[in-house]
Tab-separated table of C-alpha atoms in Angstrom:
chain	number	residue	atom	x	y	z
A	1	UNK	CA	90.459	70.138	1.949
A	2	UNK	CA	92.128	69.612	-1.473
A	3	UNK	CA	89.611	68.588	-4.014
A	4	UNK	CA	90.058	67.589	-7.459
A	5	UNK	CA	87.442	66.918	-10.648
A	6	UNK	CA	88.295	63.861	-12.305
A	7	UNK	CA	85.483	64.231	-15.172
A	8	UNK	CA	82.159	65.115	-15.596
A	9	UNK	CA	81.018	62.031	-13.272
A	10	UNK	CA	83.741	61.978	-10.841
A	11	UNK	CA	85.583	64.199	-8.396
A	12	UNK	CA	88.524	63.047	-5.596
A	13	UNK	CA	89.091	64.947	-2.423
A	14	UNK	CA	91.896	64.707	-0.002
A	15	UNK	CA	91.231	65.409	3.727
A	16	UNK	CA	93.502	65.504	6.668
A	17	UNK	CA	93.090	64.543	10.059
A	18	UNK	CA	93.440	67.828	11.107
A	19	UNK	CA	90.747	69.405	9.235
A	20	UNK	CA	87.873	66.704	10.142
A	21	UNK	CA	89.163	67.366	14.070
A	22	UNK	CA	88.738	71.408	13.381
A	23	UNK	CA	85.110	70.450	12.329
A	24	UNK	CA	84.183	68.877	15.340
A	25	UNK	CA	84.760	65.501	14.808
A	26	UNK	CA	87.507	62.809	15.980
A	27	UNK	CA	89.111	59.595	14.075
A	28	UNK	CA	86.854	57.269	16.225
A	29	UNK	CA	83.376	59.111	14.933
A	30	UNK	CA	84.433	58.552	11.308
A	31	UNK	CA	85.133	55.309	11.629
A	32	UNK	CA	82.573	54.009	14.230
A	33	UNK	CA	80.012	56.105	14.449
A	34	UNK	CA	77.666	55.715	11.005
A	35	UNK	CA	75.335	59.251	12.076
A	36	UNK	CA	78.814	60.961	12.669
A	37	UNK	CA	80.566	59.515	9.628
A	38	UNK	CA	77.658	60.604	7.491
A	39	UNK	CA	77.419	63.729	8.305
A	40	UNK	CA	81.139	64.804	8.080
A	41	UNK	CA	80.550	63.133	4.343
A	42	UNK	CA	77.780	65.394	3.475
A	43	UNK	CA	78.967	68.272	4.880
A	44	UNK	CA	82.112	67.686	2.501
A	45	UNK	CA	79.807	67.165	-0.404
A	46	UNK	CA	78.674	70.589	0.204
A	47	UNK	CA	82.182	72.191	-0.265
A	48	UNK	CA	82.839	70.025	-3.235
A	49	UNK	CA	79.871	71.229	-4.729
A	50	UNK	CA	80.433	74.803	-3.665
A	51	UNK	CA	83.839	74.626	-5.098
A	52	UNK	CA	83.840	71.881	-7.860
A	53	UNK	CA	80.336	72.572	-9.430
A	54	UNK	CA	79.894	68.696	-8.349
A	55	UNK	CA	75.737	68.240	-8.796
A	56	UNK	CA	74.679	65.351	-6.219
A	57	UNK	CA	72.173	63.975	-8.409
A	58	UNK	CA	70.919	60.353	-8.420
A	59	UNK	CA	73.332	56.964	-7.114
A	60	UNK	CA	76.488	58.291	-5.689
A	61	UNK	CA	79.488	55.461	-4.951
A	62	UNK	CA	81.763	55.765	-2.953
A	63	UNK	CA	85.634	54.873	-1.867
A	64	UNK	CA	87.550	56.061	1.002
A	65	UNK	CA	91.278	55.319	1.019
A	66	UNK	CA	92.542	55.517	4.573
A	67	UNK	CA	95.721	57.884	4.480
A	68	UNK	CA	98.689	58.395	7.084
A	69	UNK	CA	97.477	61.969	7.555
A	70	UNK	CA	93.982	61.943	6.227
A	71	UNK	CA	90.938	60.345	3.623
A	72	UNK	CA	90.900	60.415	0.129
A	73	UNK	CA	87.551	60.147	-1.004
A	74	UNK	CA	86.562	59.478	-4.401
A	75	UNK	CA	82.605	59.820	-5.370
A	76	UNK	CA	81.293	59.012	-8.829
A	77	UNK	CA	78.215	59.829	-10.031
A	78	UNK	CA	76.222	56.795	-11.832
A	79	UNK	CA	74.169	57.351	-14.981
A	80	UNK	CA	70.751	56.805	-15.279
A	81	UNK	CA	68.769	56.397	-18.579
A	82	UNK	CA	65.324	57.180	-18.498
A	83	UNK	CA	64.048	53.894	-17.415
A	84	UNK	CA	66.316	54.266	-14.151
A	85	UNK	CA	68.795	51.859	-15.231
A	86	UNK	CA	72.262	51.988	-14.392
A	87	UNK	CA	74.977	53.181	-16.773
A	88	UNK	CA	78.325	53.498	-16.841
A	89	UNK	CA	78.908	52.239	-12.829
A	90	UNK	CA	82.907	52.555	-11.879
A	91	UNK	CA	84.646	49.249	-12.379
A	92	UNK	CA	83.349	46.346	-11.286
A	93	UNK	CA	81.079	45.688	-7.807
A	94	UNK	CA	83.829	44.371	-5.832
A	95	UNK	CA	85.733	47.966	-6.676
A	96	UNK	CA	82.070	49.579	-5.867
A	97	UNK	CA	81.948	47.501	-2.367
A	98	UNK	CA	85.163	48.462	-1.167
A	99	UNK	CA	84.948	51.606	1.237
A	100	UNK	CA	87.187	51.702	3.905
A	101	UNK	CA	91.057	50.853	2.451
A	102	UNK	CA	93.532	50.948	3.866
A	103	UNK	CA	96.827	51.103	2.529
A	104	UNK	CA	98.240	47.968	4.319
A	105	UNK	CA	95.283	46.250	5.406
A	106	UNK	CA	92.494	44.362	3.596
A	107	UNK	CA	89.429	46.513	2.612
A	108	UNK	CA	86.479	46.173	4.563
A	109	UNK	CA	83.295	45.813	3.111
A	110	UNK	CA	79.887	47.278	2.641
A	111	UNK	CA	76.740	47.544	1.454
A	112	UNK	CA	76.076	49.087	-1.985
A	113	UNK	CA	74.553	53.302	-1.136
A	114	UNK	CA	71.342	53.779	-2.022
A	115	UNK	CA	70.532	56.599	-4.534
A	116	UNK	CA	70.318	60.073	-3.038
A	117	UNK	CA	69.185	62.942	-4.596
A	118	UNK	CA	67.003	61.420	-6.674
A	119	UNK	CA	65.354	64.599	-7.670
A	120	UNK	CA	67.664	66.775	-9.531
A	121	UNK	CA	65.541	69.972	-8.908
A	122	UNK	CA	65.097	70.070	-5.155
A	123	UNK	CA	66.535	73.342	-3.743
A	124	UNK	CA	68.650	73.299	-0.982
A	125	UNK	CA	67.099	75.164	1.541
A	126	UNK	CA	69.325	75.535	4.469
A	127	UNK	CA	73.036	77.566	4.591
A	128	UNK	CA	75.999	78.091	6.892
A	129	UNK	CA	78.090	80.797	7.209
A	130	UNK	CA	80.918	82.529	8.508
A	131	UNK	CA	82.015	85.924	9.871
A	132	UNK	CA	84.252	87.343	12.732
A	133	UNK	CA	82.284	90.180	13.973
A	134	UNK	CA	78.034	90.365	15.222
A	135	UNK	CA	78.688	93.929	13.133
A	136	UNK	CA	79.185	92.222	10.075
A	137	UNK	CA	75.285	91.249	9.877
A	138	UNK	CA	74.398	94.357	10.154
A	139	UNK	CA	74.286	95.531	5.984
A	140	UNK	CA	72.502	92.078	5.718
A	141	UNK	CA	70.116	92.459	8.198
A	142	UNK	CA	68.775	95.406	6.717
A	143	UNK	CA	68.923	94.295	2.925
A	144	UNK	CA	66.450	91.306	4.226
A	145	UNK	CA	64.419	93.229	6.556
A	146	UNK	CA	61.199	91.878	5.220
A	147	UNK	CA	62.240	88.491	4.213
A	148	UNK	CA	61.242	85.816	6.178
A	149	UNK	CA	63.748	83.707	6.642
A	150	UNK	CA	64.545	81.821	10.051
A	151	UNK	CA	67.900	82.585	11.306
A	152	UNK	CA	70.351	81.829	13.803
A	153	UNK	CA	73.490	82.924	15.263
A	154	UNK	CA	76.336	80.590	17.367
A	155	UNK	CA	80.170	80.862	18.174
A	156	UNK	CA	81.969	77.609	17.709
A	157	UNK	CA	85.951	78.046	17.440
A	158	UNK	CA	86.626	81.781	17.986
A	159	UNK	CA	84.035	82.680	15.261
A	160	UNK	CA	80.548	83.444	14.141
A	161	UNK	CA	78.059	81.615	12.150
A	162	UNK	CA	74.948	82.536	10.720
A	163	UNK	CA	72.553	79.498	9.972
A	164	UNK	CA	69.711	80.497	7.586
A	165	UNK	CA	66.443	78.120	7.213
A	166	UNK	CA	64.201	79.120	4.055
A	167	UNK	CA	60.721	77.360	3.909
A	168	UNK	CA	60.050	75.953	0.419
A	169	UNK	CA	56.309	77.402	0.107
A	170	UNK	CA	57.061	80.880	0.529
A	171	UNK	CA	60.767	81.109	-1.078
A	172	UNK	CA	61.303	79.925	-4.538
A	173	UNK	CA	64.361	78.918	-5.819
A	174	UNK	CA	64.912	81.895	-7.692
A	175	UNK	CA	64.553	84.224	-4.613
A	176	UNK	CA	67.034	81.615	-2.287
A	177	UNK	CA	69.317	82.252	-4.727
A	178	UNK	CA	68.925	86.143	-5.207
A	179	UNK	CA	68.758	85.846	-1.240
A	180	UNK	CA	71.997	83.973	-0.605
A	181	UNK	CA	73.597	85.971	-3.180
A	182	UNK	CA	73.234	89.326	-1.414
A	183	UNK	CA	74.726	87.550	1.876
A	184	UNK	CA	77.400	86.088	0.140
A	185	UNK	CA	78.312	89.466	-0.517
A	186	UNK	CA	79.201	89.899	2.951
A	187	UNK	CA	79.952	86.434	4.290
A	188	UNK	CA	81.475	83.283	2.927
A	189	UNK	CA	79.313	80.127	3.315
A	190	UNK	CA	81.113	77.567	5.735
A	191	UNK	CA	80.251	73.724	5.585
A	192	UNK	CA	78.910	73.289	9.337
A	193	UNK	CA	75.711	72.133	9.614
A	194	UNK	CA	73.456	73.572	12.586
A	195	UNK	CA	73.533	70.254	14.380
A	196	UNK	CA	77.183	70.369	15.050
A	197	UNK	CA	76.441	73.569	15.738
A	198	UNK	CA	73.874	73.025	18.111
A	199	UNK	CA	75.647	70.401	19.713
A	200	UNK	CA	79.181	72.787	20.129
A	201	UNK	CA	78.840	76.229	19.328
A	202	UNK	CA	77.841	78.853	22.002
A	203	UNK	CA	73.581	80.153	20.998
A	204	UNK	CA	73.646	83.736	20.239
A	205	UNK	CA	70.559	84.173	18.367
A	206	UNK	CA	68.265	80.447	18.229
A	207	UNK	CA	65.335	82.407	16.770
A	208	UNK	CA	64.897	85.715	14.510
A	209	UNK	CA	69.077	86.378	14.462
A	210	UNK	CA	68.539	89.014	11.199
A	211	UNK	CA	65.743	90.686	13.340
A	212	UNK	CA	67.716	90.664	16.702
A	213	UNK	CA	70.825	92.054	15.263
A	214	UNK	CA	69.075	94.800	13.382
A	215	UNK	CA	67.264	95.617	17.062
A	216	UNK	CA	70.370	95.439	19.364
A	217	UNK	CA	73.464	96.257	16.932
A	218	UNK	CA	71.550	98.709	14.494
């Protein structure tokens, strides 16, 4: 996925045809199936905020221009004053309502997205990643021996991924982040969520995968 930050506000991303397939989805999802569509959105949103720095905070809008090869998706973030008033919305509501373009047909129409993220604090709580080797938990398994954190292991495409669950009462956003620092010293985060996972990948561990590995690999 080829993203680019347009300003502050905005950031464009180019995806290919190819690359939504090797996440699990097809052409028909996107297009017809909202849950599916969604969720391959969001899952992007994660990478562009992984790699662009792109905070999801308040109204989002967004345009998706239908490619020969792919999407080009371009999401704006609108600006609130302190009221909650809008500020500074892209062009002009026709532009806003326009979703699905494509290059030579007319653009179909939706409804306006409702804010998300309203909160700017809220922590993300859940993470995805990826490894080639059970081994490979091993150094992390014992670095977070007595952290509670539910974790899961599944092989979807000829590799490994480690799905971690924190619970907001007893992890603070300071210690996710000291937490998923130490594993992203090992691993590198990967933008499947654990439903697609669920749904495709092969259960190694469903319950207590840091615990499991440590018993039966350490």
């Amino acid at each position: 996925m080829e993203i680019e930050r347009i300003n502050d506000n905005t950031v464009k991303f180019y995806i290919s045809y190819l690359d939504v397939e090797e996440r699990g989805f097809s052409r028909d999802e996107i297009w017809f199936n909202k849950d599916k569509s969604e969720e391959l959105f969001w899952e992007m949103m994660d990478e562009v905020n992984e790699e662009a720095d792109f905070v999801m905070e308040g109204p989002l809008w967004i345009q998706v221009q239908a490619m020969d090869k792919g999407l080009e998706v371009t999401v704006t973030r609108a600006q609130l004053t302190k009221d909650g008033q809008k500020l500074d919305l892209p062009d002009d509501i026709e532009e806003r309502r326009k979703m699905f373009a494509s290059e030579d047909t007319e653009a179909t129409e939706f409804d306006e997205f409702e804010p998300v993220f309203d909160e700017p604090d809220i922590k993300k709580l859940e993470y995805t990643f990826v490894f080639s080797e059970i081994e490979e938990l091993l150094p992390i398994a014992r670095r977070l021996m007595y952290v509670p954190i539910e974790s899961a292991v599944y092989y979807f495409d000829n590799k490994y991924y480690l799905y971690l669950n924190f619970d907001e009462i007893l992890h603070s956003e300071e210690d996710i982040k000291n937490n998923i620092s130490i594993i992203s010293e090992y691993l590198r985060t990967s933008p499947l969520t654990i439903h697609r996972l669920e749904e495709y990948g092969k259960p190694i561990f469903v319950k207590d995968a840091l615990s499991n590995v440590l018993h039966y690999f350490g």
